[in-house]
Short mmCIF file of C-alpha atoms and ligand atoms in Angstrom, two decimals:
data_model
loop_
_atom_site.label_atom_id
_atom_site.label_comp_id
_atom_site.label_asym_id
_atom_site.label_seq_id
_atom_site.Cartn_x
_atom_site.Cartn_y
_atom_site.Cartn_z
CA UNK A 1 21.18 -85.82 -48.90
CA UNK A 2 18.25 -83.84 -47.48
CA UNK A 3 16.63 -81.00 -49.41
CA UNK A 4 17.89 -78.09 -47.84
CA UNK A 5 21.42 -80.24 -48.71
CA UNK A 6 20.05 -81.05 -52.14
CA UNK A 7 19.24 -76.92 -52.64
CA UNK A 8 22.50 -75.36 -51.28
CA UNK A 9 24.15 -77.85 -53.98
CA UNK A 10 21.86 -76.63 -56.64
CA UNK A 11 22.65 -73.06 -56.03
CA UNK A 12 26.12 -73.64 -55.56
CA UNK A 13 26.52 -75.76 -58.94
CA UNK A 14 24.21 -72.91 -60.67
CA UNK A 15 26.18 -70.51 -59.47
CA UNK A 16 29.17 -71.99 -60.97
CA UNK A 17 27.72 -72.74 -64.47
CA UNK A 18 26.37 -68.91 -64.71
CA UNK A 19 30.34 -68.27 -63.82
CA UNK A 20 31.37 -70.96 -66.93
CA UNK A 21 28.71 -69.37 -69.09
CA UNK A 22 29.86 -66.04 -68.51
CA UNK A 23 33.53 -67.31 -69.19
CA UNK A 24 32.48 -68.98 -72.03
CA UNK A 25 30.28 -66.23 -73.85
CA UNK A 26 32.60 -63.29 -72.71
CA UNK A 27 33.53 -63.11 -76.38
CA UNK A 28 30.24 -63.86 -78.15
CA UNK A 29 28.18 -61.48 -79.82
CA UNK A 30 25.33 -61.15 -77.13
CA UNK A 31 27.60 -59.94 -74.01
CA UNK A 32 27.54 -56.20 -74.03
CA UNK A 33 25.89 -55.62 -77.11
CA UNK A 34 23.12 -52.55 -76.84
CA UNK A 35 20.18 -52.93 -78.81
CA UNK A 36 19.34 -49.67 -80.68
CA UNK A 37 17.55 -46.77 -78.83
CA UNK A 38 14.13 -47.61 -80.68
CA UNK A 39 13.95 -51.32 -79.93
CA UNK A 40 14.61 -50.23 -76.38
CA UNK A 41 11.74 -51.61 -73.76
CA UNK A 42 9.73 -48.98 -72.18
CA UNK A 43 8.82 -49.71 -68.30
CA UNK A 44 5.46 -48.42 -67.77
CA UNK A 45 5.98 -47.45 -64.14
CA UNK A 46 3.98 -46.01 -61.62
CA UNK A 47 4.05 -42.16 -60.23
CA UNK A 48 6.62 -42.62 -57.52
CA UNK A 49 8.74 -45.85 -58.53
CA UNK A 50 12.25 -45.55 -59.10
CA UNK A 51 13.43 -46.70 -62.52
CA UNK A 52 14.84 -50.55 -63.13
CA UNK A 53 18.08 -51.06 -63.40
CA UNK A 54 19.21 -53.29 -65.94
CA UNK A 55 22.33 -55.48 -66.04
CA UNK A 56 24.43 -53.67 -68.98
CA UNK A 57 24.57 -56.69 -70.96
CA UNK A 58 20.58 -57.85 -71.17
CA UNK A 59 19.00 -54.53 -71.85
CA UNK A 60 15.39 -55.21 -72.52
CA UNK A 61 14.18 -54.61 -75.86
CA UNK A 62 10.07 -55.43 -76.55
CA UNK A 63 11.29 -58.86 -79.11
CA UNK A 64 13.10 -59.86 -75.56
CA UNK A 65 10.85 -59.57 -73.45
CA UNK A 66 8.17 -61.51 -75.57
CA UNK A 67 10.12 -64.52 -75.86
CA UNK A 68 10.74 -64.34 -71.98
CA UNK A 69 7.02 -64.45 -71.93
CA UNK A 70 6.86 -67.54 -73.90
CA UNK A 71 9.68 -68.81 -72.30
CA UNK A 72 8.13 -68.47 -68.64
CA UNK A 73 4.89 -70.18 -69.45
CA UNK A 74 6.12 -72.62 -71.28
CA UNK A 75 6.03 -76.49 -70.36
CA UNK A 76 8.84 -77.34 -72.19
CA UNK A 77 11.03 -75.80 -69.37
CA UNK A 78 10.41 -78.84 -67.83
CA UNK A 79 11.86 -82.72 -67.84
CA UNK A 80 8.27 -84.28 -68.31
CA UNK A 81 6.51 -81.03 -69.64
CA UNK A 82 4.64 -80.66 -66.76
CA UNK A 83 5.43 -77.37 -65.43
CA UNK A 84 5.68 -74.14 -65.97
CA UNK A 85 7.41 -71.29 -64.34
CA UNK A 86 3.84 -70.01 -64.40
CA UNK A 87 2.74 -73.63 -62.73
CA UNK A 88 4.32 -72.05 -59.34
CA UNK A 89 3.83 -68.59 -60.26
CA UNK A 90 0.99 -67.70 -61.18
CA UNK A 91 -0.55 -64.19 -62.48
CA UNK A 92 -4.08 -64.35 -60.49
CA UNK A 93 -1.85 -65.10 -57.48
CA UNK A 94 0.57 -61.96 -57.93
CA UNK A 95 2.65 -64.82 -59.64
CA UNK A 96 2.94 -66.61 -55.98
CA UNK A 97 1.60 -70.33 -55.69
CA UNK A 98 -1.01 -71.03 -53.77
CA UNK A 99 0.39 -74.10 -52.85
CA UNK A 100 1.99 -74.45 -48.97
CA UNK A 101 5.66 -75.57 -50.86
CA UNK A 102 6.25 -75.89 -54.19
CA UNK A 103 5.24 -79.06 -56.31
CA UNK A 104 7.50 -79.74 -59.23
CA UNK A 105 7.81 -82.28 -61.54
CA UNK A 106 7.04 -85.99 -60.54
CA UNK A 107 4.76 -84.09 -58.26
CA UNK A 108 7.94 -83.84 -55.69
CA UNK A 109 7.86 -81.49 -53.16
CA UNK A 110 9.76 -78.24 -52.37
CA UNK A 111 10.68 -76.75 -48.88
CA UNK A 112 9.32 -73.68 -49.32
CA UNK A 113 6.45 -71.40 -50.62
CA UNK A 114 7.13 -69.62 -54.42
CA UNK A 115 7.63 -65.65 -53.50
CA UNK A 116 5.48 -63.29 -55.21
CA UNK A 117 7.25 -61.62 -58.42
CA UNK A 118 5.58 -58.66 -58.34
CA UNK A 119 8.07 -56.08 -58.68
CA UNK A 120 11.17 -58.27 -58.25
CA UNK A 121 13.10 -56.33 -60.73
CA UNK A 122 13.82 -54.08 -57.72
CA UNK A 123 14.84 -56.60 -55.36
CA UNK A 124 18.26 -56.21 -54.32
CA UNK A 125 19.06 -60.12 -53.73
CA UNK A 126 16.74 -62.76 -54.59
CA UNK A 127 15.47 -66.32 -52.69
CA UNK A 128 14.24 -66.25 -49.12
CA UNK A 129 17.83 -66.36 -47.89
CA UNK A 130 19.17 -63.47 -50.43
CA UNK A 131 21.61 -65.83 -52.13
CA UNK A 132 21.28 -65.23 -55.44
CA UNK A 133 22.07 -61.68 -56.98
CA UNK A 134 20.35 -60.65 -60.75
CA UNK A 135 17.38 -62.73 -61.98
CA UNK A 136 19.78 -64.30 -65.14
CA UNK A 137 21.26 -66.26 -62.27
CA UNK A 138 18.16 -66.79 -60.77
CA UNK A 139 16.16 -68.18 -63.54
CA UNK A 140 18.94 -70.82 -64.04
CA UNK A 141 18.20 -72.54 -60.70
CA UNK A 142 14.50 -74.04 -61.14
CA UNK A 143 14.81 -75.20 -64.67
CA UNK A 144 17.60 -77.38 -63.44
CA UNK A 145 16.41 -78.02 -59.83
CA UNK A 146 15.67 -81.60 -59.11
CA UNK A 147 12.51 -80.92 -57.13
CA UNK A 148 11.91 -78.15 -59.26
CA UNK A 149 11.74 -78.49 -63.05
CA UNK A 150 14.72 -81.42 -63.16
CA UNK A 151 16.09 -80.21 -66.48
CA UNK A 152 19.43 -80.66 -68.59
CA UNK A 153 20.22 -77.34 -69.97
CA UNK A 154 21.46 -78.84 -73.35
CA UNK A 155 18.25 -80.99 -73.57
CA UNK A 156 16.36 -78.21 -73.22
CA UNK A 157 18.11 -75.97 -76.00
CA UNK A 158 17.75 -79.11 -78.28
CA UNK A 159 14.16 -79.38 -77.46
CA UNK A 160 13.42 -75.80 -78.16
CA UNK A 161 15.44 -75.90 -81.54
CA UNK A 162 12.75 -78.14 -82.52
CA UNK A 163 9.84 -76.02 -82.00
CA UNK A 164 9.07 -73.74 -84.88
CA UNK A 165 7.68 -70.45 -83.25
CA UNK A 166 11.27 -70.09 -81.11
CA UNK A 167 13.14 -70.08 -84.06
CA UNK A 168 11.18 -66.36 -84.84
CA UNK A 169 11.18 -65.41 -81.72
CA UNK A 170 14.87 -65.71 -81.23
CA UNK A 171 15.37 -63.92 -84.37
CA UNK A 172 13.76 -61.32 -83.55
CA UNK A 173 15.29 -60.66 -79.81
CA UNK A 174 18.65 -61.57 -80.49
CA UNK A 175 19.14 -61.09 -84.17
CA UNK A 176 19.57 -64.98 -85.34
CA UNK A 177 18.18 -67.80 -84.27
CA UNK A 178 20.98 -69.48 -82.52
CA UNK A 179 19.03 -70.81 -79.27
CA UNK A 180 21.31 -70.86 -76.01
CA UNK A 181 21.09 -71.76 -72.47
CA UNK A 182 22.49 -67.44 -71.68
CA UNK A 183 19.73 -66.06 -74.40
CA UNK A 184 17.28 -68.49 -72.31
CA UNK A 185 18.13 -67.06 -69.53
CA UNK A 186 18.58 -63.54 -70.02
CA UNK A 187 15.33 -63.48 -72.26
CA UNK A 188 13.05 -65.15 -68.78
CA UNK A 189 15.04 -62.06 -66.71
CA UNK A 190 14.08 -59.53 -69.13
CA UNK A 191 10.09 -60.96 -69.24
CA UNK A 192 10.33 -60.51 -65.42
CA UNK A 193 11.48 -56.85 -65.23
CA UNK A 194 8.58 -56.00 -66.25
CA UNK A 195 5.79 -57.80 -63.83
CA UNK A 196 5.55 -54.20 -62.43
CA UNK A 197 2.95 -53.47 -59.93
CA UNK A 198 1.98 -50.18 -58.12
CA UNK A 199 -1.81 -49.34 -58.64
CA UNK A 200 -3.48 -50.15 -55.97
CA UNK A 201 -6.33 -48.22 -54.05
CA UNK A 202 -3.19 -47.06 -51.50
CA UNK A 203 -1.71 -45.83 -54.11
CA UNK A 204 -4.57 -43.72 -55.47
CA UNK A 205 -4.84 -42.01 -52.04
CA UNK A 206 -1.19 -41.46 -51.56
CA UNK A 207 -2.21 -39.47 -55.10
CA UNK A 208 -4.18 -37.66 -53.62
CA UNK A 209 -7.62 -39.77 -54.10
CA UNK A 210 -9.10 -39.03 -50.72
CA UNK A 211 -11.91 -41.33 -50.89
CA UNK A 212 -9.71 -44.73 -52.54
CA UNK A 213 -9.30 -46.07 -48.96
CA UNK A 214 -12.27 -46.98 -46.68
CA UNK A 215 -12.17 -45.30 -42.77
CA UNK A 216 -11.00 -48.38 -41.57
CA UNK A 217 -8.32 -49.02 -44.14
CA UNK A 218 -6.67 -45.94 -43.12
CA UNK A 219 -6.82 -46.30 -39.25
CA UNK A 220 -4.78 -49.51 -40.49
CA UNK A 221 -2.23 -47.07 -42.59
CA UNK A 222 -1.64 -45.43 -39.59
CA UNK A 223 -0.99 -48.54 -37.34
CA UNK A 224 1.35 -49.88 -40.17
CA UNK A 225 3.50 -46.96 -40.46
CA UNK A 226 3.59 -45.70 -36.87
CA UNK A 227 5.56 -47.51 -33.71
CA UNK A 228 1.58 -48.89 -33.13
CA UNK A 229 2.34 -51.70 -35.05
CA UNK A 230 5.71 -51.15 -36.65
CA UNK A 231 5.28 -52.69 -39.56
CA UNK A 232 6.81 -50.23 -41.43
CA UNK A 233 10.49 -50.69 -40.31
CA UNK A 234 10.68 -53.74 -42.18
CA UNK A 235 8.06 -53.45 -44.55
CA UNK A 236 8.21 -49.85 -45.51
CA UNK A 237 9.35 -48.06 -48.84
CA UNK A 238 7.22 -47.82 -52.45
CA UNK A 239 7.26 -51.97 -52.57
CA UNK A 240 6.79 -52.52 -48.79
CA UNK A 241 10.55 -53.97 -48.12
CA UNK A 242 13.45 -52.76 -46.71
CA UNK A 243 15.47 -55.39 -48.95
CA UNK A 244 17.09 -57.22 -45.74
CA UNK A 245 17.13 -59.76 -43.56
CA UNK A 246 15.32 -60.49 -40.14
CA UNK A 247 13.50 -62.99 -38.12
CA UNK A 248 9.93 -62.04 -37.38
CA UNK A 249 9.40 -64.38 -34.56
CA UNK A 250 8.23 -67.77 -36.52
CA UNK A 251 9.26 -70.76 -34.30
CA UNK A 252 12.84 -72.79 -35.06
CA UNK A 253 12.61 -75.19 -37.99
CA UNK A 254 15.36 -76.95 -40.10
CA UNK A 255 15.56 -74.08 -42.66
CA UNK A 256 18.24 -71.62 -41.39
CA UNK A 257 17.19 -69.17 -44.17
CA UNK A 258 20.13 -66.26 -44.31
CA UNK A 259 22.85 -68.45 -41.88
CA UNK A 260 22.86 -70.86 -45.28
CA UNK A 261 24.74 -68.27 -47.03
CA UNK A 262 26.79 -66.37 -44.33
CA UNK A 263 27.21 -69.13 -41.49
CA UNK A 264 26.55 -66.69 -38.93
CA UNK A 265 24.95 -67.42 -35.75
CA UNK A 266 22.93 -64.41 -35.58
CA UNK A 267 21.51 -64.53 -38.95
CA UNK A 268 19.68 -68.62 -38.50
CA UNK A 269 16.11 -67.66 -38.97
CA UNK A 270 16.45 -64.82 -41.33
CA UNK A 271 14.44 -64.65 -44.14
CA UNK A 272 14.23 -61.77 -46.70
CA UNK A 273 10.92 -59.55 -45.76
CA UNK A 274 9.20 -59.80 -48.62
CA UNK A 275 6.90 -56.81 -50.61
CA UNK A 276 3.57 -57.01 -49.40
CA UNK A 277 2.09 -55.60 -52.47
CA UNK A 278 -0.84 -57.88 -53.34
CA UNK A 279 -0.92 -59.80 -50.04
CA UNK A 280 -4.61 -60.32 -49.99
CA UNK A 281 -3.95 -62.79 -52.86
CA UNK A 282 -0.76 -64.57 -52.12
CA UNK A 283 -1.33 -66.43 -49.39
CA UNK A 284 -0.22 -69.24 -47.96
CA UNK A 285 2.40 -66.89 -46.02
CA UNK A 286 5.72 -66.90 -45.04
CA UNK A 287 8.69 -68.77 -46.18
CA UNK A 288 7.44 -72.08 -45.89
CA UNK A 289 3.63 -71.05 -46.06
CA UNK A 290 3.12 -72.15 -42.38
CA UNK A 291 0.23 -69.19 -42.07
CA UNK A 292 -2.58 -69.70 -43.98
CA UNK A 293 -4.55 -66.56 -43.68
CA UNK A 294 -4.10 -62.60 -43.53
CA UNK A 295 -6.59 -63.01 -40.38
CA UNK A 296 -3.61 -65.68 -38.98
CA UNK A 297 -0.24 -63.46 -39.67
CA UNK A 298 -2.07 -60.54 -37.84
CA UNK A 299 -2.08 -62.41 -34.87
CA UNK A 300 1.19 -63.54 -35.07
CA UNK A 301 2.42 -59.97 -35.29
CA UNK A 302 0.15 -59.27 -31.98
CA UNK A 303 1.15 -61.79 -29.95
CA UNK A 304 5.02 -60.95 -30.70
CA UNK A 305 5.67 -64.02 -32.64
CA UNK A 306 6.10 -67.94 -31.60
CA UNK A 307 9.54 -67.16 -30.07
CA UNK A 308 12.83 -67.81 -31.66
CA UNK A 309 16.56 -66.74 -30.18
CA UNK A 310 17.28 -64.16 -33.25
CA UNK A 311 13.51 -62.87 -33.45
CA UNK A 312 13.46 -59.00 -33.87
CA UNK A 313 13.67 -56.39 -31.02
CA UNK A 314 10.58 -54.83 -32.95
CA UNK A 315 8.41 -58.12 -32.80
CA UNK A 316 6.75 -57.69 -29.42
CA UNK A 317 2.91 -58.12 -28.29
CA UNK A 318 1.39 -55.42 -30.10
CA UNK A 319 -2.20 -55.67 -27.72
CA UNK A 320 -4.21 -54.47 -30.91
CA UNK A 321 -7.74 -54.19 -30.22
CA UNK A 322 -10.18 -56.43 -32.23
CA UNK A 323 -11.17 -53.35 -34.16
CA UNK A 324 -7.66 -52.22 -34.67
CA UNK A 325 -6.48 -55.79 -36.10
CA UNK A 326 -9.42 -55.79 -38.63
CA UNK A 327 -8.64 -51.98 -39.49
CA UNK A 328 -4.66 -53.64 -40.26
CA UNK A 329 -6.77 -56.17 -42.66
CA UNK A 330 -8.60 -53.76 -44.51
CA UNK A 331 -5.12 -51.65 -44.84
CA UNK A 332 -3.51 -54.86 -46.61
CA UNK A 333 -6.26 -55.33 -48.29
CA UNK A 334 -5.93 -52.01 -49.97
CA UNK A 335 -2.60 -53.45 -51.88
CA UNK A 336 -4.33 -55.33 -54.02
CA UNK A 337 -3.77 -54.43 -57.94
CA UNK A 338 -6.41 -55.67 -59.64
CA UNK A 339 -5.36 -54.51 -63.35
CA UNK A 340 -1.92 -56.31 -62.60
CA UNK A 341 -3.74 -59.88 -61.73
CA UNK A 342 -5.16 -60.05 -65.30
CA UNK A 343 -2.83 -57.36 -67.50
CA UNK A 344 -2.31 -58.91 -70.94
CA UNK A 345 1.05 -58.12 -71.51
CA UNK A 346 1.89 -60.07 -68.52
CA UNK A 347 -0.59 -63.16 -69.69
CA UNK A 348 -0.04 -66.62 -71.26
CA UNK A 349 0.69 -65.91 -75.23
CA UNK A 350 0.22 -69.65 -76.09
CA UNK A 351 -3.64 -69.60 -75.35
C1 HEC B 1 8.02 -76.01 -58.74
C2 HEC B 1 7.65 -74.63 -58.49
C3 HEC B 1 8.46 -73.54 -59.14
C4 HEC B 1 8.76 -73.40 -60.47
C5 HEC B 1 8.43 -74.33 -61.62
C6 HEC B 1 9.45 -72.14 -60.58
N1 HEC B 1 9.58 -71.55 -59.37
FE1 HEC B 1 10.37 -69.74 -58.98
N2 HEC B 1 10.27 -70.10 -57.01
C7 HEC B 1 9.70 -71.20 -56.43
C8 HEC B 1 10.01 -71.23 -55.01
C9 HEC B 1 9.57 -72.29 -54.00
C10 HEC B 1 10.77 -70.08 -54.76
C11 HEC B 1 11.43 -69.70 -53.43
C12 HEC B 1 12.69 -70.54 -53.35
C13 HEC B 1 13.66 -70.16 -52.27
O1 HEC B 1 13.64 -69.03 -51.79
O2 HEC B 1 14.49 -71.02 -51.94
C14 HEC B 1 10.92 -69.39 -56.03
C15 HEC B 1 11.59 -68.20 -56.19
C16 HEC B 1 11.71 -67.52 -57.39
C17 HEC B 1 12.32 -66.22 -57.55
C18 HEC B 1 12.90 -65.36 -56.45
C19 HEC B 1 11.97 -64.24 -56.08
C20 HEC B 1 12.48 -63.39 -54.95
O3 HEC B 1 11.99 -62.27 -54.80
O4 HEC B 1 13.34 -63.82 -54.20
C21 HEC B 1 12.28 -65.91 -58.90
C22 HEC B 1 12.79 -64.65 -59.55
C23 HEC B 1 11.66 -67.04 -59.56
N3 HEC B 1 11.32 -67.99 -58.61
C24 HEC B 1 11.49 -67.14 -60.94
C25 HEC B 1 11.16 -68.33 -61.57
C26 HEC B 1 11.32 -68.59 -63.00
C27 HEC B 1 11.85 -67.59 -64.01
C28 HEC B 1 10.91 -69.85 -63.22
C29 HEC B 1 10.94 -70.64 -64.52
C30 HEC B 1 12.22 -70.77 -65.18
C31 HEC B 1 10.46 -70.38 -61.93
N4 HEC B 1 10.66 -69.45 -60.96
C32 HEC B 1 9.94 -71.65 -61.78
C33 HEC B 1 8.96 -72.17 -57.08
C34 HEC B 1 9.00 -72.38 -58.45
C1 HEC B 2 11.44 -57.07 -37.98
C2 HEC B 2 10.95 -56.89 -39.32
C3 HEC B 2 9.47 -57.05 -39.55
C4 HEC B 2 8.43 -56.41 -38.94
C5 HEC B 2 8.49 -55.38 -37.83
C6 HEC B 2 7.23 -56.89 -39.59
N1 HEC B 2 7.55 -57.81 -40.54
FE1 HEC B 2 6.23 -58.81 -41.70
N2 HEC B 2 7.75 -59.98 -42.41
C7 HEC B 2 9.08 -59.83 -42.11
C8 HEC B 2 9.84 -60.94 -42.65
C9 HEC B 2 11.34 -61.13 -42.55
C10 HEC B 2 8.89 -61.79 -43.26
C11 HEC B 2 9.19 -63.15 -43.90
C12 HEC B 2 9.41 -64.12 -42.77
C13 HEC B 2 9.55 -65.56 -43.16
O1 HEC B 2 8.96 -65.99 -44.14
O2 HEC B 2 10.24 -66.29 -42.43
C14 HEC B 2 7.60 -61.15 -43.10
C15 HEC B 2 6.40 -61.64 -43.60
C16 HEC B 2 5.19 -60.98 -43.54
C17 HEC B 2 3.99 -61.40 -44.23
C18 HEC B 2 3.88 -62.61 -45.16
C19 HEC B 2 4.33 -62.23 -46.56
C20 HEC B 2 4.37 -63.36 -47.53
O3 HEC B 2 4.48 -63.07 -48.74
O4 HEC B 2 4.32 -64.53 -47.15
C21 HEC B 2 3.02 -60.48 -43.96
C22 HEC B 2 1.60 -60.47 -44.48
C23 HEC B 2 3.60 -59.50 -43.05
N3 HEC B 2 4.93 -59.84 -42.83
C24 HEC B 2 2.93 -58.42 -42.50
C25 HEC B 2 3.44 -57.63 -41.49
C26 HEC B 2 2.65 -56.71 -40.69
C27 HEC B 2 1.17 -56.43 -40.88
C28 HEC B 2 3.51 -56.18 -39.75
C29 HEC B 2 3.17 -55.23 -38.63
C30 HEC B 2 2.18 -55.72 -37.66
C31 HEC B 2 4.82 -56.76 -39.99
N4 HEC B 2 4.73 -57.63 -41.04
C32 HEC B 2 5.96 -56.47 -39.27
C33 HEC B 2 9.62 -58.78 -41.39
C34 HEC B 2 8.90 -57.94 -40.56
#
């Protein structure tokens, strides 16, 4: 079986034991269950961003999203304790890797490069090819991923059991300490709601802070969200995405992103556009981190893309001045949130 093989079985078998958990917990205490208006979690979120919507059985409360916190940088996740959700995503990188693909354990190697989370709580289908739909399904899919973390869901609840600080922590998010594969779940979904991101010098001067952008940076606004460079189409909106699907002109490979999940001719090549909040600091780019610098996608954009059958209408040569191309850098560079790359409330709690 080849990875992309491998994968599509993955998210087809995780897909089927959310469906048996669900079946399986429909009548246990944690399914529908709101916690009490006080315990509620408050979303700190930026002038201008809609509010998260929660699934109306995982409601975060503040004891939730804490253990998702210890959950997602915790080793333990893992077959050999070597990784980490945070291993792949990690905070000073927007929670994207800075690895081309994704290393997991055994040191095997992924097909693609780990997404930013910032703001993913908003994102309206999750993995480059949209195929899975709430982050409780998501989170399922690397802990038990072969090349991924290469983990037996039972083993791991046993293995948690036996470390002392869960037992509290479950406690106090779920009101025992029962520890399950759902509350696992569910708890990691909850911690990433709120890896919320939205103050960035652009977003001072959309407030009204005249001088947070250089001259440059906002000749490169203004070839972002006009048809001078149309970025915007795709990339537009408070988190830079329009939530869909396209081809932006990166040559054929053996990942058919989007045609995985629908089978349809048109769509081989699509990948979810993703936010470019925090670009500067996520690179590699793309879906399988073929680009390796801000300096490298620019030019891609301006010279319409390698060619591919479904590449966008909109990707066409853009003949962008050297001036204007740097003035689309220092306009990128602008969504950077520094606060966000070290926040403590979005940090390691072990150390
Ligand atoms: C070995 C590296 C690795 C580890 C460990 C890892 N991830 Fe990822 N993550 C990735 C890669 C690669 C992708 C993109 C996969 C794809 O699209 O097929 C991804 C995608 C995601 C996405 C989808 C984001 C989006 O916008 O589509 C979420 C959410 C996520 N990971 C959360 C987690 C959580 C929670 C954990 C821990 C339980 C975790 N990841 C562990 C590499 C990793
Ligand atoms: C037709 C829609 C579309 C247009 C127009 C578009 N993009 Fe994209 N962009 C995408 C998609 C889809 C991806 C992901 C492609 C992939 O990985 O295969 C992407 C990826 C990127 C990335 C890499 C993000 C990452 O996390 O790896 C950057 C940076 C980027 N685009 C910037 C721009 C800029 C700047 C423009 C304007 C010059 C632009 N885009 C125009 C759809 C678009």
């Amino acid at each position: 079986m080849n990875n992309i093989e491998t994968r599509k079985n993955i998210a087809a078998l995780s897909l089927s034991l959310i469906i048996l958990g669900v079946a399986f917990t429909s009548c246990s205490e944690d399914v529908g269950v709101t916690p009490p208006e006080e315990e509620l979690f408050t979303y700190a979120l930026p002038e201008g961003f809609p509010e998260i919507v929660e699934p109306e059985d995982n409601q975060a409360t503040e004891a939730k999203v804490e253990l998702g916190r210890h959950l997602f940088y915790d080793k333990h996740l893992s077959r050999n304790l070597s990784i980490a959700c945070a291993s792949c995503h990690l905070q000073e990188h927007a929670f994207s890797d800075p690895n081309r693909v994704s290393v997991g354990v055994d040191d095997r190697i992924g097909t693609r490069n780990a997404p930013s989370l910032a703001n993913v709580g908003y994102n309206r289908s999750l993995l480059w090819e949209g195929g899975v739909k709430t982050l409780e399904q998501q989170a399922i899919v690397p802990i038990i991923h072969p090349d991924e973390m290469d983990m037996q869901t039972d083993t791991l609840v046993d293995r948690l059991r036996g470390i002392s600080p869960y037992l509290a922590l479950f406690k106090a998010a779920w009101g025992d300490d029962d520890i399950t594969i759902e509350r696992i779940t569910k708890s990691l979904a909850a911690f990433e709601r709120t890896i919320i991101s939205g103050e960035t010098p652009f977003d001072k001067w959309k407030r009204g802070n005249e001088t947070a952008l250089s001259k440059s940076a906002l000749r490169g606004e203004r070839i972002f969200f006009t048809e001078r460079g149309d970025c915007f189409h795709c990339h537009g909106a408070f988190n830079f995405t329009d939530n869909i699907f396209h081809n932006n002109g990166l040559s054929e490979t053996e990942d058919e992103g989007r045609f995985r999940i629908t089978q349809y001719n048109l769509d081989k090549g699509k990948f979810k556009t993703p936010t470019l909040r925090n670009i500067e600091v996520t690179a590699p780019y793309m879906h399988d981190g073929r680009l390796q610098s801000l300096e490298e996608v620019i030019d891609h954009y301006n010279n319409g893309g390698d060619g591919h059958s479904n590449s966008d209408p909109l990707i066409r040569p853009l003949n962008l001045t050297e001036e204007e191309q740097l003035d689309l850098l220092n306009f990128l560079k602008s969504l950077t949130d520094e606060e966000f790359l070290t926040r403590k409330d979005l940090s390691d709690p072990w150390q």
